[in-house]
mmCIF file of C-alpha atoms in Angstrom:
data_model
loop_
_atom_site.group_PDB
_atom_site.id
_atom_site.type_symbol
_atom_site.label_atom_id
_atom_site.label_comp_id
_atom_site.label_asym_id
_atom_site.label_seq_id
_atom_site.Cartn_x
_atom_site.Cartn_y
_atom_site.Cartn_z
ATOM 1 C CA MET P 1 3.419 -13.643 10.364
ATOM 2 C CA ALA P 2 3.249 -10.380 12.232
ATOM 3 C CA HIS P 3 -0.030 -8.900 13.429
ATOM 4 C CA GLY P 4 -1.028 -5.289 12.887
ATOM 5 C CA TYR P 5 -1.065 -3.232 16.060
ATOM 6 C CA TYR P 6 -2.703 0.190 16.222
ATOM 7 C CA LEU P 7 -2.378 2.960 18.792
ATOM 8 C CA TYR P 8 -4.902 5.799 18.963
ATOM 9 C CA PHE P 9 -3.967 9.215 20.383
ATOM 10 C CA GLU P 10 -5.974 12.346 21.246
ATOM 11 C CA ASP P 11 -4.476 15.671 22.299
ATOM 12 C CA THR P 12 -5.983 18.424 24.445
ATOM 13 C CA ASP P 13 -7.497 20.064 21.355
ATOM 14 C CA GLY P 14 -9.401 16.862 20.592
ATOM 15 C CA ASP P 15 -7.254 16.184 17.521
ATOM 16 C CA LYS P 16 -6.600 12.501 16.926
ATOM 17 C CA SER P 17 -3.772 10.457 15.457
ATOM 18 C CA LYS P 18 -3.147 6.762 14.838
ATOM 19 C CA SER P 19 0.131 4.857 14.731
ATOM 20 C CA SER P 20 0.197 1.584 12.783
ATOM 21 C CA LEU P 21 2.770 -0.930 14.001
ATOM 22 C CA TRP P 22 3.483 -4.677 13.900
ATOM 23 C CA VAL P 23 3.764 -7.190 16.709
ATOM 24 C CA GLY P 24 4.898 -10.811 16.748
ATOM 25 C CA ASP P 25 2.812 -13.925 16.284
ATOM 26 C CA GLY P 26 2.392 -14.567 19.983
ATOM 27 C CA VAL P 27 0.481 -11.343 20.645
ATOM 28 C CA VAL P 28 -3.212 -11.938 19.970
ATOM 29 C CA ALA P 29 -4.848 -9.491 22.400
ATOM 30 C CA PRO P 30 -4.256 -5.793 23.065
ATOM 31 C CA SER P 31 -3.977 -6.527 26.780
ATOM 32 C CA ALA P 32 -0.607 -8.179 26.102
ATOM 33 C CA MET P 33 0.770 -4.743 25.233
ATOM 34 C CA ALA P 34 0.230 -3.165 28.665
ATOM 35 C CA ASP P 35 3.961 -2.691 29.312
ATOM 36 C CA LEU P 36 4.419 -0.836 26.035
ATOM 37 C CA ILE P 37 1.523 1.495 26.894
ATOM 38 C CA THR P 38 3.007 2.136 30.327
ATOM 39 C CA ALA P 39 6.302 3.145 28.727
ATOM 40 C CA LEU P 40 4.605 5.156 25.965
ATOM 41 C CA GLU P 41 2.437 7.413 28.112
ATOM 42 C CA PRO P 42 5.331 9.340 29.711
ATOM 43 C CA ILE P 43 6.766 10.357 26.323
ATOM 44 C CA THR P 44 3.568 11.776 24.839
ATOM 45 C CA THR P 45 1.271 14.561 26.015
ATOM 46 C CA ALA P 46 -1.619 12.940 24.153
ATOM 47 C CA SER P 47 -4.032 10.516 25.733
ATOM 48 C CA VAL P 48 -3.518 6.978 24.414
ATOM 49 C CA TYR P 49 -7.228 6.182 24.441
ATOM 50 C CA LYS P 50 -7.427 2.909 22.511
ATOM 51 C CA HIS P 51 -5.280 0.184 21.023
ATOM 52 C CA ALA P 52 -6.084 -2.674 18.692
ATOM 53 C CA ILE P 53 -4.662 -5.909 17.335
ATOM 54 C CA SER P 54 -5.424 -7.237 13.876
ATOM 55 C CA ASN P 55 -5.689 -11.026 13.852
ATOM 56 C CA VAL P 56 -5.645 -12.789 10.484
ATOM 57 C CA VAL P 57 -8.210 -15.440 9.615
ATOM 58 C CA GLN P 58 -7.391 -17.764 6.735
ATOM 59 C CA GLY P 59 -9.565 -17.514 3.660
ATOM 60 C CA ALA P 60 -11.694 -20.103 1.899
ATOM 61 C CA GLY P 61 -10.425 -22.668 -0.563
ATOM 62 C CA ALA P 62 -12.569 -21.947 -3.598
ATOM 63 C CA ALA P 63 -10.940 -20.089 -6.486
ATOM 64 C CA ALA P 64 -12.528 -17.034 -8.044
ATOM 65 C CA GLN P 65 -15.102 -17.821 -10.738
ATOM 66 C CA ALA P 66 -15.927 -16.096 -14.000
ATOM 67 C CA ASN P 67 -19.023 -13.947 -13.473
ATOM 68 C CA PRO P 68 -20.625 -10.863 -15.045
ATOM 69 C CA TYR P 69 -19.896 -8.885 -11.886
ATOM 70 C CA ASP P 70 -16.406 -8.219 -10.546
ATOM 71 C CA VAL P 71 -15.368 -6.877 -7.150
ATOM 72 C CA ARG P 72 -16.460 -3.352 -8.104
ATOM 73 C CA ASP P 73 -20.049 -4.611 -8.089
ATOM 74 C CA LYS P 74 -21.625 -5.239 -4.700
ATOM 75 C CA ALA P 75 -24.715 -6.956 -3.358
ATOM 76 C CA GLU P 76 -26.186 -4.847 -0.575
ATOM 77 C CA PHE P 77 -28.249 -6.803 1.959
ATOM 78 C CA ARG P 78 -30.473 -4.625 4.157
ATOM 79 C CA PHE P 79 -31.614 -5.516 7.668
ATOM 80 C CA THR P 80 -33.419 -3.875 10.538
ATOM 81 C CA ASP P 81 -31.636 -4.022 13.879
ATOM 82 C CA ASP P 82 -33.042 -4.362 17.373
ATOM 83 C CA GLN P 83 -33.204 -0.569 17.646
ATOM 84 C CA GLY P 84 -35.313 -0.249 14.500
ATOM 85 C CA ASN P 85 -32.451 1.143 12.416
ATOM 86 C CA ILE P 86 -31.380 -0.036 8.962
ATOM 87 C CA GLN P 87 -28.085 -1.937 8.741
ATOM 88 C CA THR P 88 -26.441 -3.003 5.488
ATOM 89 C CA VAL P 89 -24.088 -5.872 4.638
ATOM 90 C CA THR P 90 -22.224 -5.383 1.362
ATOM 91 C CA ILE P 91 -20.563 -8.244 -0.541
ATOM 92 C CA PRO P 92 -18.276 -7.766 -3.582
ATOM 93 C CA ALA P 93 -18.571 -9.694 -6.861
ATOM 94 C CA PRO P 94 -22.037 -11.143 -6.211
ATOM 95 C CA LEU P 95 -22.995 -14.138 -8.302
ATOM 96 C CA SER P 96 -25.548 -13.211 -10.956
ATOM 97 C CA THR P 97 -27.719 -16.146 -9.850
ATOM 98 C CA ILE P 98 -28.765 -14.383 -6.628
ATOM 99 C CA PHE P 99 -30.593 -11.608 -8.498
ATOM 100 C CA LEU P 100 -34.111 -11.624 -9.909
ATOM 101 C CA ASP P 101 -33.525 -8.975 -12.552
ATOM 102 C CA ASP P 102 -29.808 -8.132 -12.361
ATOM 103 C CA ASP P 103 -30.556 -5.609 -9.623
ATOM 104 C CA THR P 104 -32.911 -7.051 -7.010
ATOM 105 C CA ILE P 105 -31.722 -9.792 -4.671
ATOM 106 C CA ASP P 106 -33.978 -12.852 -4.904
ATOM 107 C CA THR P 107 -35.139 -13.331 -1.315
ATOM 108 C CA ALA P 108 -36.421 -16.840 -2.170
ATOM 109 C CA ASN P 109 -32.997 -17.999 -3.412
ATOM 110 C CA LEU P 110 -31.695 -20.691 -1.057
ATOM 111 C CA ASP P 111 -28.139 -19.319 -1.052
ATOM 112 C CA VAL P 112 -29.497 -15.875 -0.190
ATOM 113 C CA ILE P 113 -31.596 -17.348 2.616
ATOM 114 C CA ASP P 114 -28.584 -19.208 4.037
ATOM 115 C CA PHE P 115 -26.367 -16.130 3.819
ATOM 116 C CA LYS P 116 -28.881 -13.738 5.433
ATOM 117 C CA ASP P 117 -29.277 -16.269 8.273
ATOM 118 C CA GLN P 118 -25.491 -16.187 8.763
ATOM 119 C CA CYS P 119 -25.542 -12.382 8.727
ATOM 120 C CA ILE P 120 -28.163 -12.345 11.484
ATOM 121 C CA ALA P 121 -26.162 -14.924 13.463
ATOM 122 C CA HIS P 122 -22.743 -13.247 13.123
ATOM 123 C CA PHE P 123 -22.980 -9.560 12.251
ATOM 124 C CA GLN P 124 -23.996 -6.544 14.310
ATOM 125 C CA GLY P 125 -24.369 -2.824 13.963
ATOM 126 C CA ARG P 126 -21.406 -0.637 14.847
ATOM 127 C CA GLY P 127 -22.860 -0.058 18.294
ATOM 128 C CA GLY P 128 -23.428 -3.770 18.886
ATOM 129 C CA GLU P 129 -27.062 -3.765 17.717
ATOM 130 C CA ALA P 130 -28.346 -7.208 16.718
ATOM 131 C CA LEU P 131 -29.564 -7.704 13.143
ATOM 132 C CA VAL P 132 -33.178 -8.848 13.337
ATOM 133 C CA THR P 133 -35.033 -8.870 10.013
ATOM 134 C CA PHE P 134 -33.820 -9.205 6.435
ATOM 135 C CA LEU P 135 -35.546 -6.585 4.288
ATOM 136 C CA GLY P 136 -34.124 -7.525 0.902
ATOM 137 C CA GLY P 137 -31.323 -6.096 -1.133
ATOM 138 C CA SER P 138 -30.027 -4.863 -4.418
ATOM 139 C CA ARG P 139 -26.928 -4.658 -6.572
ATOM 140 C CA ILE P 140 -24.836 -1.532 -6.405
ATOM 141 C CA ARG P 141 -23.663 -1.064 -9.952
ATOM 142 C CA ALA P 142 -20.037 -0.055 -10.361
ATOM 143 C CA PRO P 143 -18.378 0.754 -13.711
ATOM 144 C CA ARG P 144 -18.498 -2.437 -15.803
ATOM 145 C CA ARG P 145 -15.569 -4.103 -17.496
ATOM 146 C CA SER P 146 -15.040 -2.845 -21.042
ATOM 147 C CA MET V 1 -18.348 -2.977 21.694
ATOM 148 C CA PRO V 2 -18.176 -5.155 18.569
ATOM 149 C CA ASN V 3 -14.980 -5.981 16.742
ATOM 150 C CA LEU V 4 -14.395 -5.209 13.080
ATOM 151 C CA LEU V 5 -14.153 -8.131 10.628
ATOM 152 C CA GLN V 6 -12.537 -7.126 7.319
ATOM 153 C CA ILE V 7 -12.890 -9.793 4.619
ATOM 154 C CA ASN V 8 -10.492 -9.528 1.673
ATOM 155 C CA TYR V 9 -11.502 -10.754 -1.811
ATOM 156 C CA VAL V 10 -9.842 -11.161 -5.193
ATOM 157 C CA ASP V 11 -11.651 -11.717 -8.502
ATOM 158 C CA THR V 12 -10.496 -13.515 -11.657
ATOM 159 C CA ASP V 13 -8.819 -10.329 -12.921
ATOM 160 C CA GLY V 14 -6.773 -10.071 -9.740
ATOM 161 C CA GLU V 15 -8.727 -7.037 -8.559
ATOM 162 C CA THR V 16 -9.235 -6.877 -4.811
ATOM 163 C CA ALA V 17 -11.953 -5.613 -2.499
ATOM 164 C CA THR V 18 -12.685 -5.604 1.210
ATOM 165 C CA SER V 19 -16.021 -5.903 2.980
ATOM 166 C CA ARG V 20 -16.311 -4.644 6.540
ATOM 167 C CA HIS V 21 -18.629 -6.091 9.176
ATOM 168 C CA TRP V 22 -19.126 -5.684 12.912
ATOM 169 C CA VAL V 23 -19.002 -8.911 14.894
ATOM 170 C CA ASP V 24 -19.491 -9.783 18.538
ATOM 171 C CA GLU V 25 -16.736 -8.643 20.895
ATOM 172 C CA THR V 26 -16.041 -12.281 21.752
ATOM 173 C CA VAL V 27 -14.924 -12.914 18.152
ATOM 174 C CA THR V 28 -11.269 -11.945 18.442
ATOM 175 C CA ASP V 29 -9.282 -14.390 16.338
ATOM 176 C CA GLU V 30 -9.438 -17.623 14.345
ATOM 177 C CA ALA V 31 -10.157 -19.615 17.488
ATOM 178 C CA ASN V 32 -13.656 -18.106 17.494
ATOM 179 C CA ASP V 33 -14.382 -19.670 14.094
ATOM 180 C CA PRO V 34 -15.361 -16.613 12.058
ATOM 181 C CA GLU V 35 -14.563 -18.707 8.986
ATOM 182 C CA THR V 36 -17.765 -20.700 9.592
ATOM 183 C CA LEU V 37 -19.258 -17.971 7.410
ATOM 184 C CA TRP V 38 -17.164 -18.923 4.405
ATOM 185 C CA PRO V 39 -19.422 -21.594 2.825
ATOM 186 C CA GLU V 40 -22.471 -19.305 2.793
ATOM 187 C CA LEU V 41 -20.368 -16.386 1.588
ATOM 188 C CA GLU V 42 -18.716 -18.423 -1.177
ATOM 189 C CA ALA V 43 -22.194 -19.405 -2.387
ATOM 190 C CA ILE V 44 -23.092 -15.796 -3.222
ATOM 191 C CA THR V 45 -19.796 -14.318 -4.463
ATOM 192 C CA SER V 46 -17.670 -15.201 -7.468
ATOM 193 C CA ALA V 47 -14.559 -13.760 -5.824
ATOM 194 C CA GLN V 48 -12.071 -15.809 -3.838
ATOM 195 C CA ILE V 49 -12.053 -15.107 -0.107
ATOM 196 C CA GLN V 50 -8.342 -14.551 0.455
ATOM 197 C CA ASN V 51 -8.349 -13.962 4.203
ATOM 198 C CA ALA V 52 -9.850 -11.700 6.834
ATOM 199 C CA ASP V 53 -8.632 -9.458 9.599
ATOM 200 C CA ILE V 54 -10.348 -9.102 12.946
ATOM 201 C CA ILE V 55 -9.575 -5.701 14.415
ATOM 202 C CA PHE V 56 -9.828 -6.348 18.129
ATOM 203 C CA ASP V 57 -9.673 -3.087 20.065
ATOM 204 C CA THR V 58 -9.695 -2.131 23.700
ATOM 205 C CA GLU V 59 -10.453 1.253 25.208
ATOM 206 C CA LEU V 60 -7.783 2.473 27.600
ATOM 207 C CA ALA V 61 -8.502 4.383 30.775
ATOM 208 C CA GLY V 62 -5.013 5.765 30.980
ATOM 209 C CA GLU V 63 -3.547 9.210 31.457
ATOM 210 C CA ALA V 64 -5.472 12.245 30.224
ATOM 211 C CA ALA V 65 -3.931 14.449 27.565
ATOM 212 C CA THR V 66 -1.858 17.338 28.897
ATOM 213 C CA ASP V 67 -0.888 20.653 27.360
ATOM 214 C CA GLY V 68 2.492 20.855 25.713
ATOM 215 C CA PRO V 69 4.229 22.625 22.873
ATOM 216 C CA TYR V 70 3.582 19.764 20.454
ATOM 217 C CA ASP V 71 0.188 18.412 19.434
ATOM 218 C CA VAL V 72 -0.618 15.195 17.562
ATOM 219 C CA ALA V 73 0.475 16.759 14.268
ATOM 220 C CA ASP V 74 4.022 16.689 15.664
ATOM 221 C CA LYS V 75 5.724 13.305 15.884
ATOM 222 C CA ALA V 76 8.828 11.949 17.484
ATOM 223 C CA VAL V 77 10.059 9.644 14.734
ATOM 224 C CA LEU V 78 12.208 6.862 16.168
ATOM 225 C CA TYR V 79 14.507 4.876 13.854
ATOM 226 C CA PHE V 80 15.356 1.236 14.580
ATOM 227 C CA ARG V 81 17.463 -1.387 12.853
ATOM 228 C CA ASP V 82 15.808 -4.772 12.313
ATOM 229 C CA SER V 83 17.416 -8.205 12.371
ATOM 230 C CA ALA V 84 17.889 -8.083 8.589
ATOM 231 C CA GLY V 85 19.803 -4.818 8.830
ATOM 232 C CA PHE V 86 17.041 -2.600 7.459
ATOM 233 C CA THR V 87 15.914 0.643 9.049
ATOM 234 C CA GLN V 88 12.386 0.801 10.474
ATOM 235 C CA LYS V 89 10.643 3.835 11.910
ATOM 236 C CA LEU V 90 7.977 4.392 14.519
ATOM 237 C CA SER V 91 6.103 7.640 15.189
ATOM 238 C CA VAL V 92 4.915 8.902 18.553
ATOM 239 C CA PRO V 93 2.413 11.765 18.209
ATOM 240 C CA ALA V 94 2.458 14.769 20.564
ATOM 241 C CA PRO V 95 5.865 14.011 22.044
ATOM 242 C CA GLU V 96 6.796 15.356 25.469
ATOM 243 C CA ALA V 97 9.192 18.292 25.121
ATOM 244 C CA SER V 98 11.489 16.781 27.743
ATOM 245 C CA ILE V 99 12.537 13.869 25.498
ATOM 246 C CA PHE V 100 14.402 16.175 23.098
ATOM 247 C CA GLU V 101 17.866 17.614 23.326
ATOM 248 C CA THR V 102 18.252 21.388 23.637
ATOM 249 C CA ASP V 103 17.778 21.789 19.873
ATOM 250 C CA ASP V 104 14.119 20.664 20.362
ATOM 251 C CA GLU V 105 14.612 18.351 17.396
ATOM 252 C CA THR V 106 16.869 15.455 18.358
ATOM 253 C CA VAL V 107 15.515 12.715 20.619
ATOM 254 C CA ASP V 108 17.778 12.408 23.662
ATOM 255 C CA LYS V 109 18.944 8.780 23.669
ATOM 256 C CA SER V 110 20.140 9.129 27.252
ATOM 257 C CA ASN V 111 16.709 10.214 28.516
ATOM 258 C CA SER V 112 15.382 7.527 30.862
ATOM 259 C CA LEU V 113 11.817 7.781 29.531
ATOM 260 C CA VAL V 114 13.087 7.252 26.005
ATOM 261 C CA GLN V 115 15.191 4.317 27.140
ATOM 262 C CA ASP V 116 12.223 2.712 28.902
ATOM 263 C CA PHE V 117 10.074 3.041 25.805
ATOM 264 C CA VAL V 118 12.808 1.725 23.509
ATOM 265 C CA THR V 119 13.199 -1.307 25.779
ATOM 266 C CA GLU V 120 9.505 -2.166 25.362
ATOM 267 C CA VAL V 121 9.606 -1.527 21.610
ATOM 268 C CA LEU V 122 12.492 -3.976 21.218
ATOM 269 C CA ILE V 123 10.545 -6.587 23.200
ATOM 270 C CA TYR V 124 7.210 -6.320 21.414
ATOM 271 C CA LEU V 125 7.390 -4.724 17.994
ATOM 272 C CA VAL V 126 8.501 -6.366 14.761
ATOM 273 C CA THR V 127 8.489 -5.525 11.065
ATOM 274 C CA ARG V 128 5.600 -6.384 8.759
ATOM 275 C CA GLY V 129 7.522 -9.521 7.762
ATOM 276 C CA GLY V 130 8.023 -10.520 11.383
ATOM 277 C CA ALA V 131 11.696 -9.520 11.774
ATOM 278 C CA ALA V 132 12.652 -8.390 15.260
ATOM 279 C CA LEU V 133 13.751 -4.824 15.938
ATOM 280 C CA VAL V 134 17.234 -5.100 17.417
ATOM 281 C CA GLU V 135 18.685 -1.610 17.838
ATOM 282 C CA PHE V 136 17.503 1.956 18.395
ATOM 283 C CA ILE V 137 19.437 4.197 16.009
ATOM 284 C CA LYS V 138 18.160 7.722 16.569
ATOM 285 C CA GLY V 139 15.068 9.863 16.784
ATOM 286 C CA ARG V 140 14.011 13.291 15.645
ATOM 287 C CA ARG V 141 10.966 15.466 15.740
ATOM 288 C CA MET V 142 9.030 15.948 12.534
ATOM 289 C CA ARG V 143 7.441 19.369 12.665
ATOM 290 C CA LYS V 144 4.012 19.563 11.053
ATOM 291 C CA ASN V 145 2.682 22.607 12.857
ATOM 292 C CA ARG V 146 3.292 24.157 16.252
ATOM 293 C CA LYS V 147 0.615 25.408 18.577
ATOM 294 C CA GLY V 148 0.476 29.193 18.574
ATOM 295 C CA LYS V 149 2.965 29.543 15.731
#
């Protein structure tokens, strides 16, 4: 399968533009595209300030389950980061079993505890801030199925 | 800077959703085992985790933007034929004026800068389905708005 490849441009007015392209299987890092960038820069007056590759990770094996909440409902987990800011992790179609009252995430639930530990281990803030403390969470209610 | 992990879900009705998370800059592809999250994630969602994309970006310290008649709202749209015979297009924002013929619209296929870029495109870029691009057909400027006009 092809990988998404994105080029980001900015002109002298500060206006930005993005081109979405595809590259072959063998390209897994933006650095592999250096020759293309070298050939691109002379034909544009914009600065090519960033490029990105999208690498696909295979999903999990479990099938979707029947549940009161579909993907329009989200569980929002809230954390403090190492700068003292609030960071959120939002998960679609949360299982009803992780809530105390349909709205509040049960912080004593073992699956919640395992997941918040994984969030702290793997996720960051946009600026690279580490997630430090789980504060709790709630369900964001989307329109329900009729 | 962290990389973006986009996890794609589907529920029993076939509806889809994506959650977006920032992950360490060393997590760039499947080799870094981002799927170690899946068991804990599956335990709290009823949706199937279809797959995920890691958007791995790199800042470039290349050439600064320069003034020209065309800004990023203008594109040089380049048309290619792929190995299946279909036409594919690629847009270059803020094209240099010198790559066009005297009509300011048609990309000059004999221009050496255009030829150099086309050579690299044919080496690296493919279609969404993975088909190679095999031939540059033509190019033209798509006018969105001109500076000062």
